[in-house]
Amino acid sequence: AAAAAAAATDKQQHSSCAAAAQQHQGTMGTARSIVRSGLGGLALGGMLFLAGDTASDLMVYNKLQHQAMLLVAADHDIPQLIGYPYTTGAWYNATLAFSHRDQVAHCTFQLRGAKGVTDVAVKAGRQAGYRSNVLYNLLGPGTWRVVSCQAMVPGEGGLVQARSLLPGHKQEHQQGWAGSTAVAAAAAAAAGECQPCQAQQPTAGRQASGS
């Protein structure tokens, strides 16, 4: 009887240990499931944020490029400089950056024509609204106003110079170029009236001998 009682006790203890082990395994399995769910949620959130940020940058790039192309189309000198028809270059040759706490966007892209290639640089500012550009572009107004747009064109001596494509700035650039041309012409005229030193020396010698 004592042996049977001991055997029953051992069986109960074994059953209790097995139940405790199963409960522990179940708890560990639940913890692992929670951890995996949390990591999966973080990964999904990171992917969604990255996708939203990429979509936001693409929206800004397309808006700035579209506004710049409207300014290019209104400039009658661009076809003469790079040829017509012209088209935008590959996306991997373009750049997009932000400054002033992401309030100002800077974009550059290539413009390819029959005669050559030029780089167009655009700078635009955004309105007040969501602090994040992702929310501003996706949920807010998403408007960007161009404050500067320049095309790099060949200048005098083969040097590349920035040519503004904004209507008001183009007039100032043309006036400045005309002023510099007038100064250069005046300097050339003055240089033409100046006599060489060899021609002035005999005259100075005659004046010295006469005195």
mmCIF file of C-alpha atoms in Angstrom:
data_model
loop_
_atom_site.group_PDB
_atom_site.id
_atom_site.type_symbol
_atom_site.label_atom_id
_atom_site.label_comp_id
_atom_site.label_asym_id
_atom_site.label_seq_id
_atom_site.Cartn_x
_atom_site.Cartn_y
_atom_site.Cartn_z
ATOM 1 C CA ALA A 1 0.000 0.000 0.000
ATOM 2 C CA ALA A 2 2.845 2.350 0.849
ATOM 3 C CA ALA A 3 4.515 1.613 -2.489
ATOM 4 C CA ALA A 4 1.281 2.254 -4.357
ATOM 5 C CA ALA A 5 0.805 5.550 -2.534
ATOM 6 C CA ALA A 6 4.372 6.608 -3.357
ATOM 7 C CA ALA A 7 3.864 5.697 -6.986
ATOM 8 C CA ALA A 8 0.672 7.727 -7.093
ATOM 9 C CA THR A 9 2.439 10.688 -5.526
ATOM 10 C CA ASP A 10 5.270 10.467 -8.052
ATOM 11 C CA LYS A 11 2.725 10.298 -10.863
ATOM 12 C CA GLN A 12 0.953 13.391 -9.551
ATOM 13 C CA GLN A 13 4.250 15.275 -9.228
ATOM 14 C CA HIS A 14 5.233 14.230 -12.756
ATOM 15 C CA SER A 15 1.866 15.389 -14.056
ATOM 16 C CA SER A 16 2.262 18.716 -12.233
ATOM 17 C CA CYS A 17 5.764 19.206 -13.653
ATOM 18 C CA ALA A 18 4.541 18.364 -17.141
ATOM 19 C CA ALA A 19 1.644 20.807 -16.791
ATOM 20 C CA ALA A 20 4.010 23.505 -15.493
ATOM 21 C CA ALA A 21 6.390 22.873 -18.390
ATOM 22 C CA GLN A 22 3.550 23.107 -20.874
ATOM 23 C CA GLN A 23 2.347 26.331 -19.255
ATOM 24 C CA HIS A 24 5.888 27.779 -19.392
ATOM 25 C CA GLN A 25 6.235 26.813 -23.037
ATOM 26 C CA GLY A 26 2.893 28.414 -23.763
ATOM 27 C CA THR A 27 3.960 31.602 -21.994
ATOM 28 C CA MET A 28 7.257 31.678 -23.917
ATOM 29 C CA GLY A 29 5.392 31.044 -27.154
ATOM 30 C CA THR A 30 3.047 33.948 -26.441
ATOM 31 C CA ALA A 31 5.987 36.217 -25.601
ATOM 32 C CA ARG A 32 7.722 35.219 -28.824
ATOM 33 C CA SER A 33 4.559 35.929 -30.780
ATOM 34 C CA ILE A 34 4.264 39.375 -29.176
ATOM 35 C CA VAL A 35 7.911 40.166 -29.934
ATOM 36 C CA ARG A 36 7.545 38.989 -33.515
ATOM 37 C CA SER A 37 4.374 41.038 -33.919
ATOM 38 C CA GLY A 38 6.125 44.100 -32.482
ATOM 39 C CA LEU A 39 9.119 43.707 -34.765
ATOM 40 C CA GLY A 40 6.833 43.151 -37.720
ATOM 41 C CA GLY A 41 4.893 46.301 -36.825
ATOM 42 C CA LEU A 42 8.104 48.323 -36.545
ATOM 43 C CA ALA A 43 9.340 47.001 -39.879
ATOM 44 C CA LEU A 44 6.000 47.764 -41.512
ATOM 45 C CA GLY A 45 5.949 51.249 -39.999
ATOM 46 C CA GLY A 46 9.495 51.905 -41.225
ATOM 47 C CA MET A 47 8.604 50.730 -44.706
ATOM 48 C CA LEU A 48 5.491 52.902 -44.777
ATOM 49 C CA PHE A 49 7.455 55.947 -43.578
ATOM 50 C CA LEU A 50 10.175 55.336 -46.166
ATOM 51 C CA ALA A 51 7.566 54.923 -48.889
ATOM 52 C CA GLY A 52 5.800 58.113 -47.795
ATOM 53 C CA ASP A 53 9.072 60.050 -47.658
ATOM 54 C CA THR A 54 10.059 58.809 -51.118
ATOM 55 C CA ALA A 55 6.635 59.693 -52.523
ATOM 56 C CA SER A 56 6.865 63.150 -50.933
ATOM 57 C CA ASP A 57 10.310 63.813 -52.462
ATOM 58 C CA LEU A 58 9.069 62.604 -55.840
ATOM 59 C CA MET A 59 6.103 64.969 -55.635
ATOM 60 C CA VAL A 60 8.371 67.921 -54.810
ATOM 61 C CA TYR A 61 10.782 67.021 -57.621
ATOM 62 C CA ASN A 62 7.980 66.732 -60.193
ATOM 63 C CA LYS A 63 6.415 70.034 -59.104
ATOM 64 C CA LEU A 64 9.710 71.945 -59.262
ATOM 65 C CA GLN A 65 10.671 70.406 -62.587
ATOM 66 C CA HIS A 66 7.241 71.189 -64.063
ATOM 67 C CA GLN A 67 7.439 74.855 -62.996
ATOM 68 C CA ALA A 68 11.007 75.116 -64.301
ATOM 69 C CA MET A 69 10.020 73.672 -67.672
ATOM 70 C CA LEU A 70 7.291 76.318 -67.965
ATOM 71 C CA LEU A 71 9.960 78.990 -67.460
ATOM 72 C CA VAL A 72 12.243 77.257 -69.970
ATOM 73 C CA ALA A 73 9.450 77.186 -72.550
ATOM 74 C CA ALA A 74 8.895 80.936 -72.073
ATOM 75 C CA ASP A 75 12.597 81.696 -72.677
ATOM 76 C CA HIS A 76 13.309 82.172 -76.393
ATOM 77 C CA ASP A 77 17.093 81.953 -76.003
ATOM 78 C CA ILE A 78 17.245 78.399 -74.661
ATOM 79 C CA PRO A 79 16.457 76.745 -78.037
ATOM 80 C CA GLN A 80 19.228 78.800 -79.637
ATOM 81 C CA LEU A 81 21.710 77.778 -76.943
ATOM 82 C CA ILE A 82 21.065 74.022 -76.702
ATOM 83 C CA GLY A 83 18.883 73.369 -79.760
ATOM 84 C CA TYR A 84 15.294 72.314 -80.260
ATOM 85 C CA PRO A 85 13.603 70.019 -79.482
ATOM 86 C CA TYR A 86 14.950 69.516 -75.982
ATOM 87 C CA THR A 87 14.050 67.118 -73.219
ATOM 88 C CA THR A 88 14.930 66.499 -69.580
ATOM 89 C CA GLY A 89 17.830 64.215 -68.724
ATOM 90 C CA ALA A 90 17.789 60.966 -66.790
ATOM 91 C CA TRP A 91 16.529 60.994 -63.218
ATOM 92 C CA TYR A 92 19.859 59.725 -61.845
ATOM 93 C CA ASN A 93 21.524 62.929 -63.056
ATOM 94 C CA ALA A 94 19.085 65.043 -61.020
ATOM 95 C CA THR A 95 19.405 66.116 -57.388
ATOM 96 C CA LEU A 96 16.952 67.165 -54.683
ATOM 97 C CA ALA A 97 17.898 68.645 -51.323
ATOM 98 C CA PHE A 98 16.241 70.656 -48.561
ATOM 99 C CA SER A 99 17.404 73.490 -46.307
ATOM 100 C CA HIS A 100 15.991 75.875 -43.685
ATOM 101 C CA ARG A 101 14.409 72.983 -41.750
ATOM 102 C CA ASP A 102 12.973 71.465 -44.935
ATOM 103 C CA GLN A 103 11.168 74.713 -45.769
ATOM 104 C CA VAL A 104 13.215 75.338 -48.964
ATOM 105 C CA ALA A 105 13.760 72.789 -51.719
ATOM 106 C CA HIS A 106 16.734 72.797 -54.125
ATOM 107 C CA CYS A 107 16.434 70.813 -57.344
ATOM 108 C CA THR A 108 18.764 70.421 -60.330
ATOM 109 C CA PHE A 109 18.193 68.469 -63.528
ATOM 110 C CA GLN A 110 19.646 68.275 -67.011
ATOM 111 C CA LEU A 111 18.126 69.723 -70.153
ATOM 112 C CA ARG A 112 19.314 68.032 -73.352
ATOM 113 C CA GLY A 113 18.976 69.616 -76.774
ATOM 114 C CA ALA A 114 20.257 69.013 -80.278
ATOM 115 C CA LYS A 115 23.230 71.361 -79.744
ATOM 116 C CA GLY A 116 24.197 70.673 -76.157
ATOM 117 C CA VAL A 117 23.268 70.055 -72.539
ATOM 118 C CA THR A 118 22.581 72.515 -69.742
ATOM 119 C CA ASP A 119 21.807 72.161 -66.050
ATOM 120 C CA VAL A 120 18.709 73.842 -64.632
ATOM 121 C CA ALA A 121 18.727 74.753 -60.932
ATOM 122 C CA VAL A 122 15.442 75.524 -59.162
ATOM 123 C CA LYS A 123 14.870 76.785 -55.619
ATOM 124 C CA ALA A 124 11.372 76.920 -54.145
ATOM 125 C CA GLY A 125 9.790 77.619 -50.760
ATOM 126 C CA ARG A 126 6.720 76.091 -49.181
ATOM 127 C CA GLN A 127 3.792 77.594 -47.327
ATOM 128 C CA ALA A 128 3.007 77.257 -43.648
ATOM 129 C CA GLY A 129 1.352 74.021 -42.603
ATOM 130 C CA TYR A 130 2.458 70.600 -41.487
ATOM 131 C CA ARG A 131 6.031 70.602 -40.240
ATOM 132 C CA SER A 132 6.760 67.313 -41.985
ATOM 133 C CA ASN A 133 7.049 67.543 -45.742
ATOM 134 C CA VAL A 134 5.434 64.105 -46.026
ATOM 135 C CA LEU A 135 2.267 65.339 -44.315
ATOM 136 C CA TYR A 136 2.498 68.727 -46.047
ATOM 137 C CA ASN A 137 2.605 67.156 -49.503
ATOM 138 C CA LEU A 138 0.179 64.294 -48.882
ATOM 139 C CA LEU A 139 -2.369 65.899 -46.547
ATOM 140 C CA GLY A 140 -1.624 69.629 -46.710
ATOM 141 C CA PRO A 141 -1.634 72.155 -49.563
ATOM 142 C CA GLY A 142 1.572 70.771 -51.053
ATOM 143 C CA THR A 143 2.327 74.006 -52.950
ATOM 144 C CA TRP A 144 5.893 75.160 -53.635
ATOM 145 C CA ARG A 145 6.661 78.647 -54.993
ATOM 146 C CA VAL A 146 9.730 79.074 -57.188
ATOM 147 C CA VAL A 147 12.008 81.845 -55.940
ATOM 148 C CA SER A 148 14.991 81.138 -58.204
ATOM 149 C CA CYS A 149 15.447 79.301 -61.498
ATOM 150 C CA GLN A 150 18.701 79.379 -63.447
ATOM 151 C CA ALA A 151 20.152 77.636 -66.479
ATOM 152 C CA MET A 152 23.906 77.146 -66.852
ATOM 153 C CA VAL A 153 24.807 78.451 -70.319
ATOM 154 C CA PRO A 154 28.172 79.084 -72.013
ATOM 155 C CA GLY A 155 29.389 82.648 -71.717
ATOM 156 C CA GLU A 156 32.300 84.685 -73.041
ATOM 157 C CA GLY A 157 35.594 82.849 -73.213
ATOM 158 C CA GLY A 158 33.888 79.471 -72.924
ATOM 159 C CA LEU A 159 33.071 79.996 -69.252
ATOM 160 C CA VAL A 160 29.748 78.744 -67.944
ATOM 161 C CA GLN A 161 27.511 81.346 -66.352
ATOM 162 C CA ALA A 162 24.139 81.187 -64.645
ATOM 163 C CA ARG A 163 21.266 82.643 -66.642
ATOM 164 C CA SER A 164 18.083 83.431 -64.707
ATOM 165 C CA LEU A 165 14.862 82.188 -66.251
ATOM 166 C CA LEU A 166 12.584 84.335 -64.096
ATOM 167 C CA PRO A 167 11.074 87.206 -66.154
ATOM 168 C CA GLY A 168 12.110 90.052 -63.831
ATOM 169 C CA HIS A 169 15.586 88.693 -63.244
ATOM 170 C CA LYS A 170 16.174 88.176 -66.964
ATOM 171 C CA GLN A 171 15.644 91.900 -67.597
ATOM 172 C CA GLU A 172 18.085 92.783 -64.816
ATOM 173 C CA HIS A 173 20.609 90.332 -66.251
ATOM 174 C CA GLN A 174 20.282 91.832 -69.712
ATOM 175 C CA GLN A 175 20.716 95.370 -68.330
ATOM 176 C CA GLY A 176 23.763 94.275 -66.374
ATOM 177 C CA TRP A 177 25.223 92.607 -69.453
ATOM 178 C CA ALA A 178 24.573 95.727 -71.535
ATOM 179 C CA GLY A 179 26.234 97.887 -68.891
ATOM 180 C CA SER A 180 29.299 95.665 -68.755
ATOM 181 C CA THR A 181 29.457 95.665 -72.556
ATOM 182 C CA ALA A 182 29.372 99.478 -72.603
ATOM 183 C CA VAL A 183 32.171 99.635 -70.030
ATOM 184 C CA ALA A 184 34.242 97.199 -72.064
ATOM 185 C CA ALA A 185 33.648 99.236 -75.245
ATOM 186 C CA ALA A 186 34.714 102.446 -73.485
ATOM 187 C CA ALA A 187 37.861 100.773 -72.201
ATOM 188 C CA ALA A 188 38.671 99.505 -75.689
ATOM 189 C CA ALA A 189 38.200 102.995 -77.164
ATOM 190 C CA ALA A 190 40.467 104.489 -74.519
ATOM 191 C CA ALA A 191 43.074 101.861 -75.226
ATOM 192 C CA GLY A 192 42.893 102.690 -78.945
ATOM 193 C CA GLU A 193 43.638 106.373 -78.304
ATOM 194 C CA CYS A 194 46.614 105.595 -76.084
ATOM 195 C CA GLN A 195 49.993 105.824 -77.903
ATOM 196 C CA PRO A 196 52.720 103.267 -77.332
ATOM 197 C CA CYS A 197 55.596 104.226 -75.082
ATOM 198 C CA GLN A 198 58.080 104.016 -78.018
ATOM 199 C CA ALA A 199 56.085 106.637 -79.904
ATOM 200 C CA GLN A 200 56.025 108.958 -76.906
ATOM 201 C CA GLN A 201 59.762 108.812 -76.184
ATOM 202 C CA PRO A 202 61.002 110.876 -79.227
ATOM 203 C CA THR A 203 58.488 113.592 -78.435
ATOM 204 C CA ALA A 204 59.642 113.738 -74.835
ATOM 205 C CA GLY A 205 63.311 113.903 -76.021
ATOM 206 C CA ARG A 206 62.565 116.822 -78.392
ATOM 207 C CA GLN A 207 60.828 118.729 -75.640
ATOM 208 C CA ALA A 208 63.806 118.221 -73.325
ATOM 209 C CA SER A 209 66.324 119.400 -75.967
ATOM 210 C CA GLY A 210 64.266 122.460 -76.847
ATOM 211 C CA SER A 211 64.179 123.562 -73.266
#
